[in-house]
Coordinates of C-alpha atoms and ligand atoms in Angstrom, one line a residue:
X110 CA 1.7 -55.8 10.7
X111 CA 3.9 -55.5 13.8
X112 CA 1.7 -55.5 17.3
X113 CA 1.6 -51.8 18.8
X114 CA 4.0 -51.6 21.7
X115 CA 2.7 -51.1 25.0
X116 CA 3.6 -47.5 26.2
X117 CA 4.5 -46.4 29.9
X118 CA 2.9 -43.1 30.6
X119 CA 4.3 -42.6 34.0
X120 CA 7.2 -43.8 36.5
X121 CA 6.3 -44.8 39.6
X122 CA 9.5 -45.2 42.2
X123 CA 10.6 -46.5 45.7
X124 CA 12.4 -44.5 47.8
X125 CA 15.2 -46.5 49.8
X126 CA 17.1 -48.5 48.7
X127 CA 16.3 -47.4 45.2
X128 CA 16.7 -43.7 45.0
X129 CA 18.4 -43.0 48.3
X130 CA 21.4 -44.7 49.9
X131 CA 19.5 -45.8 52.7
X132 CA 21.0 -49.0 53.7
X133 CA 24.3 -47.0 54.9
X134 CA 22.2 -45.2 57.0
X135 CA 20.2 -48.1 58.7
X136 CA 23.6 -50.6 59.0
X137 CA 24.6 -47.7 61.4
X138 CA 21.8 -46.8 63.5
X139 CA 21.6 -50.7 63.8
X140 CA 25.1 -51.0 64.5
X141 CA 25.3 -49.1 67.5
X142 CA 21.8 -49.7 68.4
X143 CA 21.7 -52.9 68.8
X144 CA 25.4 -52.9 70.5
X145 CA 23.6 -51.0 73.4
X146 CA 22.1 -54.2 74.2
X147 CA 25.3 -56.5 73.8
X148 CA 24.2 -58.0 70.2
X149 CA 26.4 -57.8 66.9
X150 CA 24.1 -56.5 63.7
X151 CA 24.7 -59.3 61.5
X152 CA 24.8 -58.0 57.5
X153 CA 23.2 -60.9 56.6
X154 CA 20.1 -59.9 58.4
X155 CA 19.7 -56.6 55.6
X156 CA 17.9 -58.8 52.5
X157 CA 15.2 -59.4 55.0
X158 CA 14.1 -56.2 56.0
X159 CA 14.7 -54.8 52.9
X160 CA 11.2 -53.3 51.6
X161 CA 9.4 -53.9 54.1
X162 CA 7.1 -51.1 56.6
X163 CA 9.0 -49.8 60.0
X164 CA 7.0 -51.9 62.0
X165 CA 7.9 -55.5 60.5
X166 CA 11.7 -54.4 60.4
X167 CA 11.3 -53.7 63.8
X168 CA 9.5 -57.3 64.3
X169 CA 11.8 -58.9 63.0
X170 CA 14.8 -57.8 64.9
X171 CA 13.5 -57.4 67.9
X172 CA 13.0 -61.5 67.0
X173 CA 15.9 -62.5 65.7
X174 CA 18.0 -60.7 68.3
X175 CA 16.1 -61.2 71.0
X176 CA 16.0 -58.0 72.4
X177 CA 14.0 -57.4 75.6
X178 CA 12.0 -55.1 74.5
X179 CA 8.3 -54.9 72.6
X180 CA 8.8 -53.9 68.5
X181 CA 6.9 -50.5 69.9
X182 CA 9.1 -49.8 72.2
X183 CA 12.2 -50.9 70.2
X184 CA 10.7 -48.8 67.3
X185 CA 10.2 -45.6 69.6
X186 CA 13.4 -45.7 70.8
X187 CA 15.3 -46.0 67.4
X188 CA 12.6 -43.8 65.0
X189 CA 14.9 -40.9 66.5
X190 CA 18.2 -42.0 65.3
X191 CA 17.2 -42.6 62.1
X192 CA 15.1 -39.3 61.7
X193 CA 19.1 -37.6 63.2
X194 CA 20.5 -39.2 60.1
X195 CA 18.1 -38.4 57.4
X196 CA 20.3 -35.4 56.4
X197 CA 23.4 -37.6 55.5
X198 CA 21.3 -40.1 52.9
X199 CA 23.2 -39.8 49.6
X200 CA 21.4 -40.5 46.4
X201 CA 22.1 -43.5 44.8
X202 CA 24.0 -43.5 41.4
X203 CA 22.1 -42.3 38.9
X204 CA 18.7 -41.0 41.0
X205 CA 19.1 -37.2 40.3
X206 CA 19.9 -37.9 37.2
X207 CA 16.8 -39.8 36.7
X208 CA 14.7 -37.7 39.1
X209 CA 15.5 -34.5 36.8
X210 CA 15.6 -35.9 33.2
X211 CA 11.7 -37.4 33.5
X212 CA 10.7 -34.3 34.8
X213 CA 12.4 -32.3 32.5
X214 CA 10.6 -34.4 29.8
X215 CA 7.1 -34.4 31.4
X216 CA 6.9 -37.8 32.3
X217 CA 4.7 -37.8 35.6
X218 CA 6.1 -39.3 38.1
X219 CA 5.1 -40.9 41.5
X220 CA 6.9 -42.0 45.3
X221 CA 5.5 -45.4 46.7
X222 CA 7.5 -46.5 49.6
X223 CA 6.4 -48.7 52.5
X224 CA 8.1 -46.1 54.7
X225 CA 5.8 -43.2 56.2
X226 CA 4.5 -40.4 54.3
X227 CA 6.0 -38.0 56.7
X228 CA 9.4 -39.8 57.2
X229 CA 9.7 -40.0 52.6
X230 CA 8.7 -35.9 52.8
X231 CA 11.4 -35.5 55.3
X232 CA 14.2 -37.5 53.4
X233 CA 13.8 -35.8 50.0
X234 CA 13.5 -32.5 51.2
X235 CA 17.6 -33.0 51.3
X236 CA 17.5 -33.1 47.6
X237 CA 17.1 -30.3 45.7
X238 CA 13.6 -30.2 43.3
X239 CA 12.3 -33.6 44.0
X240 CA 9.4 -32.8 46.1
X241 CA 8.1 -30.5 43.2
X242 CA 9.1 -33.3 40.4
X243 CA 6.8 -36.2 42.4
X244 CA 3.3 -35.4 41.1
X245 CA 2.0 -38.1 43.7
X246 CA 3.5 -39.4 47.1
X247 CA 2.0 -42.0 49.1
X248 CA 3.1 -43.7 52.2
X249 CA 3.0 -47.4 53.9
X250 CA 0.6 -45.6 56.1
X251 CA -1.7 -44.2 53.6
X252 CA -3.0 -47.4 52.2
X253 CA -4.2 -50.4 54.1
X254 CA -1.9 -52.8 53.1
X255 CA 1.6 -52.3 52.6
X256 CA 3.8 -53.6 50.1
X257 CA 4.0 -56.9 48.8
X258 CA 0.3 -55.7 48.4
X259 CA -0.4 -53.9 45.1
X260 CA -2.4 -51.6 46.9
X261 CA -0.1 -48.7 47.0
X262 CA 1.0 -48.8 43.7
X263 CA -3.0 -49.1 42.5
X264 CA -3.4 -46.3 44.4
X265 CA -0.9 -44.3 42.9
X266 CA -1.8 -45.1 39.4
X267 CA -5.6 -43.7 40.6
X268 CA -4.1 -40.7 41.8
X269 CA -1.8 -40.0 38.3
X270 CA -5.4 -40.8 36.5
X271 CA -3.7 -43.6 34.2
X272 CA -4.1 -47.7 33.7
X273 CA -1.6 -50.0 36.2
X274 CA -0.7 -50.9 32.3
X275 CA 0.8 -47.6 31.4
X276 CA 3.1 -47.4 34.4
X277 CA 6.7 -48.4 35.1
X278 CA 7.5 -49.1 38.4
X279 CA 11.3 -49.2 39.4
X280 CA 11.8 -50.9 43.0
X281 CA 14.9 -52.5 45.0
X282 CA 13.4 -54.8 47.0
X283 CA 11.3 -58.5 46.8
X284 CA 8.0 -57.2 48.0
X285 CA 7.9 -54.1 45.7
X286 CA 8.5 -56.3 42.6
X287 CA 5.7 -58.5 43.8
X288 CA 3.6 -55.2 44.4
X289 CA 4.1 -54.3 40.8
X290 CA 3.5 -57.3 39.0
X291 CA 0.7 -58.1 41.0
X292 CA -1.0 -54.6 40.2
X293 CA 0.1 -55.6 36.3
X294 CA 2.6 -53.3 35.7
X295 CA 5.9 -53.3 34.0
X296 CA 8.7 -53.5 36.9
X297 CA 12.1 -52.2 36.7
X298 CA 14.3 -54.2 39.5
X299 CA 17.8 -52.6 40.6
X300 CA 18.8 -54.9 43.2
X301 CA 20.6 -52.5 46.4
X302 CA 22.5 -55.7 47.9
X303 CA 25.0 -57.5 45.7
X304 CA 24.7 -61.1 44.1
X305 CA 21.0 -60.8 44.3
X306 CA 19.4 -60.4 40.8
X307 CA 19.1 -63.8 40.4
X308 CA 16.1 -63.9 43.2
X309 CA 14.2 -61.1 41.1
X310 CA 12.8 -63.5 38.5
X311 CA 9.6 -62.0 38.6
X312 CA 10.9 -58.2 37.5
X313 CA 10.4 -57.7 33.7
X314 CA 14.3 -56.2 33.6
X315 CA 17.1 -56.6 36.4
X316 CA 19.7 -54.2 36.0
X317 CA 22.6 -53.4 37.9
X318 CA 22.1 -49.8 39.1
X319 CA 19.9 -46.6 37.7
X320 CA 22.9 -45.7 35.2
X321 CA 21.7 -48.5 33.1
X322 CA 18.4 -47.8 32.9
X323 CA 17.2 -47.4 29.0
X324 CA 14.0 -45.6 29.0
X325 CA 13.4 -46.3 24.9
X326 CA 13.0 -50.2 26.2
X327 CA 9.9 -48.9 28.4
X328 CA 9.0 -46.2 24.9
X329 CA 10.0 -43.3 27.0
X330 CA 12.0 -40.5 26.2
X331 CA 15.6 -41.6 26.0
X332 CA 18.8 -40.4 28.2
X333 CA 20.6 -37.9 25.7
X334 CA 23.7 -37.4 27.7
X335 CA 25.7 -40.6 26.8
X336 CA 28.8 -39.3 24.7
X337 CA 30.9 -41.9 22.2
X338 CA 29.9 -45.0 24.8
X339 CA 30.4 -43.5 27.8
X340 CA 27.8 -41.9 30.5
X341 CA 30.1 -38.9 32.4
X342 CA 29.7 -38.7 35.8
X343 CA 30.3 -36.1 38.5
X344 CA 34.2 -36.6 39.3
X345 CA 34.7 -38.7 42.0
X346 CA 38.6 -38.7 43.9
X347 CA 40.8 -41.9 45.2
X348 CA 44.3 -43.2 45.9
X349 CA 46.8 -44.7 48.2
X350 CA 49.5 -47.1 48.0
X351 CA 49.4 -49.9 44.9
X352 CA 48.5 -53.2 47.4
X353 CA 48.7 -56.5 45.9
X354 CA 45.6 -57.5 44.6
X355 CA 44.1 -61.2 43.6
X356 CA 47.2 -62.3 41.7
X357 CA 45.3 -63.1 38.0
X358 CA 45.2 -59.6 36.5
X359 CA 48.5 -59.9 34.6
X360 CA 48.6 -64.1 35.3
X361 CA 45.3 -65.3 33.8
X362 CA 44.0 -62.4 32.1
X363 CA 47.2 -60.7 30.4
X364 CA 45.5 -57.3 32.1
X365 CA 47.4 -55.7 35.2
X366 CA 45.2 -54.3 37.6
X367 CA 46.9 -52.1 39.7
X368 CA 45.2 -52.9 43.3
X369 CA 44.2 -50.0 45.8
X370 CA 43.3 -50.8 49.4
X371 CA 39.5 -50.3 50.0
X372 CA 40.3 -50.1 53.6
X373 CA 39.2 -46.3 55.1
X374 CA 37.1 -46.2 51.4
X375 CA 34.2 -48.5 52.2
X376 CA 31.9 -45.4 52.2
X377 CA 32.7 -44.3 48.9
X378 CA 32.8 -47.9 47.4
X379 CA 29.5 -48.4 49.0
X380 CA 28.1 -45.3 47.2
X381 CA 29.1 -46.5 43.5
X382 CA 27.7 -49.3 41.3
X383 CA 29.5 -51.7 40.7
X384 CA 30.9 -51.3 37.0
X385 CA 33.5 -50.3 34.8
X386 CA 34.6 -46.7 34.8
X387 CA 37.1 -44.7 33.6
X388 CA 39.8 -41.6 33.9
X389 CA 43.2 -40.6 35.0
X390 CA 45.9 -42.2 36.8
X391 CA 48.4 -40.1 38.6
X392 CA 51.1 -42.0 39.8
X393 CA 54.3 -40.7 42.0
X394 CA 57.8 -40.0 39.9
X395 CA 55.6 -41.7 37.0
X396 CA 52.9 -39.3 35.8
X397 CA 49.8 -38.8 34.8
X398 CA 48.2 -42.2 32.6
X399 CA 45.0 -42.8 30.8
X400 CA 42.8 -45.3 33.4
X401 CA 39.7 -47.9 32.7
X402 CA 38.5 -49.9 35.5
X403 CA 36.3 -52.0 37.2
X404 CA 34.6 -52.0 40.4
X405 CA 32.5 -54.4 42.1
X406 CA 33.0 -58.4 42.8
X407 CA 33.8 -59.5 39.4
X408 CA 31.5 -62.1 39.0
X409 CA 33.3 -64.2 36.4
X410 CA 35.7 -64.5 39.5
X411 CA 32.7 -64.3 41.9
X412 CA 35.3 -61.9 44.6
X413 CA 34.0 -61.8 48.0
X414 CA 34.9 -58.4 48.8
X415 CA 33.7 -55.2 46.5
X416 CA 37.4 -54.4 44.9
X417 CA 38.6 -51.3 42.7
X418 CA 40.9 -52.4 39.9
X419 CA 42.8 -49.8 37.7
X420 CA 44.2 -50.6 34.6
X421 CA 46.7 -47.6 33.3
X422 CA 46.9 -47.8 29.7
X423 CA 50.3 -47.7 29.3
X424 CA 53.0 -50.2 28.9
X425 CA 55.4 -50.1 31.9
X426 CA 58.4 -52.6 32.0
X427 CA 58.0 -53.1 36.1
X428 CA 55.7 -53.2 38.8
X429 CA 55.1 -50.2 41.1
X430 CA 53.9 -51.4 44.1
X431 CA 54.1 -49.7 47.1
X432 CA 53.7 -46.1 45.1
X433 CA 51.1 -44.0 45.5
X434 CA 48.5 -43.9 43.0
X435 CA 45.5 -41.6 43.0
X436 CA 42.6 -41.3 40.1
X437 CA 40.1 -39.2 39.2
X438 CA 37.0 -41.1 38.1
X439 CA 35.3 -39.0 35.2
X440 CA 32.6 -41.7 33.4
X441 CA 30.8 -44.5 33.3
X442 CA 30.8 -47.2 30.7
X443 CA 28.9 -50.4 31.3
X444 CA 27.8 -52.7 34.3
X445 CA 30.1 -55.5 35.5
X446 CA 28.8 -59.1 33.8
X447 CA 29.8 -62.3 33.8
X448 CA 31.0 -64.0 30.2
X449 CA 30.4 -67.4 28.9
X450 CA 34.3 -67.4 28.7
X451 CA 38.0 -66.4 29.7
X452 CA 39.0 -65.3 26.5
X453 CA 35.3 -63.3 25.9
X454 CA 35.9 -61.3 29.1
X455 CA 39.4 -60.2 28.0
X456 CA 37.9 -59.2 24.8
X457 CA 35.4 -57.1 26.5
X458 CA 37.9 -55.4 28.8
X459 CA 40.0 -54.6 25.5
X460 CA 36.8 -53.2 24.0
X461 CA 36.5 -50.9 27.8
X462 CA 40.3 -50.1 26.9
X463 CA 39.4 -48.7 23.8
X464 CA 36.1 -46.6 24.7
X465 CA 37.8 -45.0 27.6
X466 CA 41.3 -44.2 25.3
X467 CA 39.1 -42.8 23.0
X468 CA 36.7 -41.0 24.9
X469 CA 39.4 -39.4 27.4
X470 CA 40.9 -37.7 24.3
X471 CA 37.3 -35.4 24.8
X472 CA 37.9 -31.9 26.1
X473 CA 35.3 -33.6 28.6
X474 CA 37.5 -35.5 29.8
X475 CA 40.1 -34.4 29.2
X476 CA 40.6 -31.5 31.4
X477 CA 40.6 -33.5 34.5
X478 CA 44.0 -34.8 33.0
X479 CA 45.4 -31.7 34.6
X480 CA 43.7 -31.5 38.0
X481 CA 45.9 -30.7 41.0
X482 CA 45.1 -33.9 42.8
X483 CA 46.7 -36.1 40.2
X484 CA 50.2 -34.4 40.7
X485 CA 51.8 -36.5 43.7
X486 CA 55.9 -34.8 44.4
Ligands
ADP117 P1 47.8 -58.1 41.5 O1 46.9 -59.3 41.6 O2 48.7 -58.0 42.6 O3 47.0 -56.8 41.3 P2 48.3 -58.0 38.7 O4 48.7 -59.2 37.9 O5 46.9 -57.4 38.5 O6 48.6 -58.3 40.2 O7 49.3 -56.9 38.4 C1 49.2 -55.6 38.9 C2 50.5 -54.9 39.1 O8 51.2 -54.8 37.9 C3 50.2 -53.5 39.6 O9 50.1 -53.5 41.0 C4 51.4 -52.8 39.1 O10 52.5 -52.8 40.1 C5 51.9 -53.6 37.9 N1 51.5 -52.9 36.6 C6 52.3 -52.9 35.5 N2 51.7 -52.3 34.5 C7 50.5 -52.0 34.8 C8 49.4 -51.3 34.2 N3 49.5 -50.9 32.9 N4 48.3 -51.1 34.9 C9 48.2 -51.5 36.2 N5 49.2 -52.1 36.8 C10 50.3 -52.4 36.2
RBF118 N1 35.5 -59.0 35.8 C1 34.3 -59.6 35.6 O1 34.0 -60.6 36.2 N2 33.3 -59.0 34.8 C2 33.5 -57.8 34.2 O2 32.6 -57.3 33.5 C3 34.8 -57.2 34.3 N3 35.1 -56.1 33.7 C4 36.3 -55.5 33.8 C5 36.6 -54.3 33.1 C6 37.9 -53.7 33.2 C7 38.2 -52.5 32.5 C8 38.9 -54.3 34.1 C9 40.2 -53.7 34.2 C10 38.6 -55.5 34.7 C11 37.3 -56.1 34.6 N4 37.0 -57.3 35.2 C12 35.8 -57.9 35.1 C13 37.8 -57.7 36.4 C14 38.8 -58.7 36.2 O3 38.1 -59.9 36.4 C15 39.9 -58.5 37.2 O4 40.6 -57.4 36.8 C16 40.7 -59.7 37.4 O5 39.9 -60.6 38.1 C17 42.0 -59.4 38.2 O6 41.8 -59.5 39.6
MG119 MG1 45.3 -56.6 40.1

């Protein structure tokens, strides 16, 4: 007799980092901030913070930087800024989509984030139906000890009326995993900085970003809207000039990548997952090609830089360099991985060759084939 699966009754989520963009947002206001008083924000400084309340961010820049000021006063001088910038916080891959299908499906659903109550009403009121699909919301301030406490998520459970057992908690950051598995429920991580997931051991799943979430894993209702392999996204729009890229696509792999410049593109390669995608290739003189690509750091390769690589599936007998290449993204197909091998990779970006050649033949996709932005004279 096979053991009866635990089931999750109810989803409860972190806000930044996890649902919204927020790091973006934060790198900014820190940015200029903190050039006001002569200091560089250092990047490196981000994993820290990350998940933690206002007031031991605050701490701990006002520390490491030295700034002459007390964490109060730095954090009444800066709350303002980031309340100005609230408006621009994107959702992260995947959030509305995640946001709208558990609510279309009944599956309660509850916002626990470190920030304060009245700071996580303000940010989702930008995006459309997710007050109404939260049945709880509960802020750092509302409990007595913030995250990596389990606190707030045992408080959120209370206030759904289920067991810490039937929830799901999906979280970004270190202390919200610990928060979840020390209230004893199952924890989703989707790291929000790169080359991380190896530090979220504790997590019962890491995955890349919320397009790879399988709710059937957790005995939820599954996504429905994958199609032949392939998740279809919102269109997204890029090109420039063909750059030269890390000299191995065609070298060690036998795969051309056809490299564009992420310079003046950092927000928008900030704002997608890292993965492989798919769509159409328009490219000047040449026409309009069938596309499969990947974007993140490669981590067979381990890149340093987050870089776009398009492979047109075509055969062409010469490089075009220089020419101006512009796509039209139109799905999703996997996250980025590393393989065991050289040869397993190339095997797997065949197989991506294959899905996308297939799936762009879709009236789906298909139709983007003709869009305006594709035809470069
Ligand atoms: P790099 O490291 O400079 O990107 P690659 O070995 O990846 O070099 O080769 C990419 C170059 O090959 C592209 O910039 C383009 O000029 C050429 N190329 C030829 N066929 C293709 C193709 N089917 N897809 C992408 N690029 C191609
Ligand atoms: N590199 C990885 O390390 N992991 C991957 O999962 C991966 N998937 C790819 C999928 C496609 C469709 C393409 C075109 C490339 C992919 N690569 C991946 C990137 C490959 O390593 C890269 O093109 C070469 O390093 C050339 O710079
Ligand atoms: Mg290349």
């Amino acid at each position: 007799m096979s053991v009866a699966k635990k089931l999750i009754r109810c989803v409860i989520l972190d806000l930044d980092g996890t649902l919204l963009h927020t790091d973006g947002i934060v790198t900014n206001v820190l940015k200029v901030f903190l050039g006001k008083y002569g200091k560089e924000w250092d990047g490196r400084e981000a994993q820290k913070i990350i998940g933690t309340t206002p007031f031991e961010a605050a701490a701990a820049i006002v520390q490491d930087y030295q700034l002459p000021c007390s964490t109060i006063e730095f954090l009444s001088e800066i709350s303002p800024l980031f309340s100005d910038q609230w408006c621009n916080i994107r959702a992260l891959p995947g959030a509305k989509r995640l946001v709208k299908h558990l609510k279309s499906h009944g599956v309660p659903m509850a916002l626990a984030s470190n920030s304060q109550r009245e700071s996580i009403e303000a940010k989702i009121s930008y995006h459309d139906g997710w007050k109404n699909s939260f049945s709880v919301i509960i802020g750092g301030d509302e409990v007595r000890a913030a995250k990596p406490s389990p606190e707030i998520f045992l408080e959120a459970a209370r206030r759904l009326s289920v067991e810490p057992s039937s929830c799901l908690v999906i979280e970004d950051s270190l202390p919200g995993v610990t928060a979840g598995k020390t209230a004893e429920m199952e924890v989703v991580a989707v790291p929000s900085l790169p080359k991380q997931s190896h530090l979220y051991t504790a997590a019962d799943e890491v995955i890349n970003s919320l397009l790879d979430l399988q709710l059937e894993k957790w005995g939820l209702p599954p996504f429905e809207d994958w199609v032949e392999g392939t998740l279809p996204l919102d269109p997204w729009y890029i090109g420039g000039p063909v750059v030269k890229g890390f000299g191995r696509g065609s070298k060690v792999l036998g795969i051309p990548t056809a490299n564009l410049s992420t310079k003046g593109y950092s927000d928008l390669l900030a704002e997608h997952a890292a993965g492989v995608y798919f769509g159409w290739a328009g490219l000047s003189s040449r026409g309009v090609f069938k596309m499969v690509m990947s974007i993140g750091w490669n981590p067979y390769f381990d890149n340093k830089e987050k870089a776009i690589e398009p492979w047109l599936l075509h055969d062409f007998n010469e490089d075009f360099y220089d020419e101006e290449l512009r796509l039209v993204i139109v799905g999703y197909i996997r996250p980025e991985t590393n393989f065991p091998s050289l040869e397993s990779l190339i095997a797997q970006i065949h197989e991506d060759g294959r899905v996308a050649e297939r799936a762009l033949d879709l009236p789906l996709y298909s139709s983007f084939k003709n869009g305006s932005y594709l035809r470069i004279s």
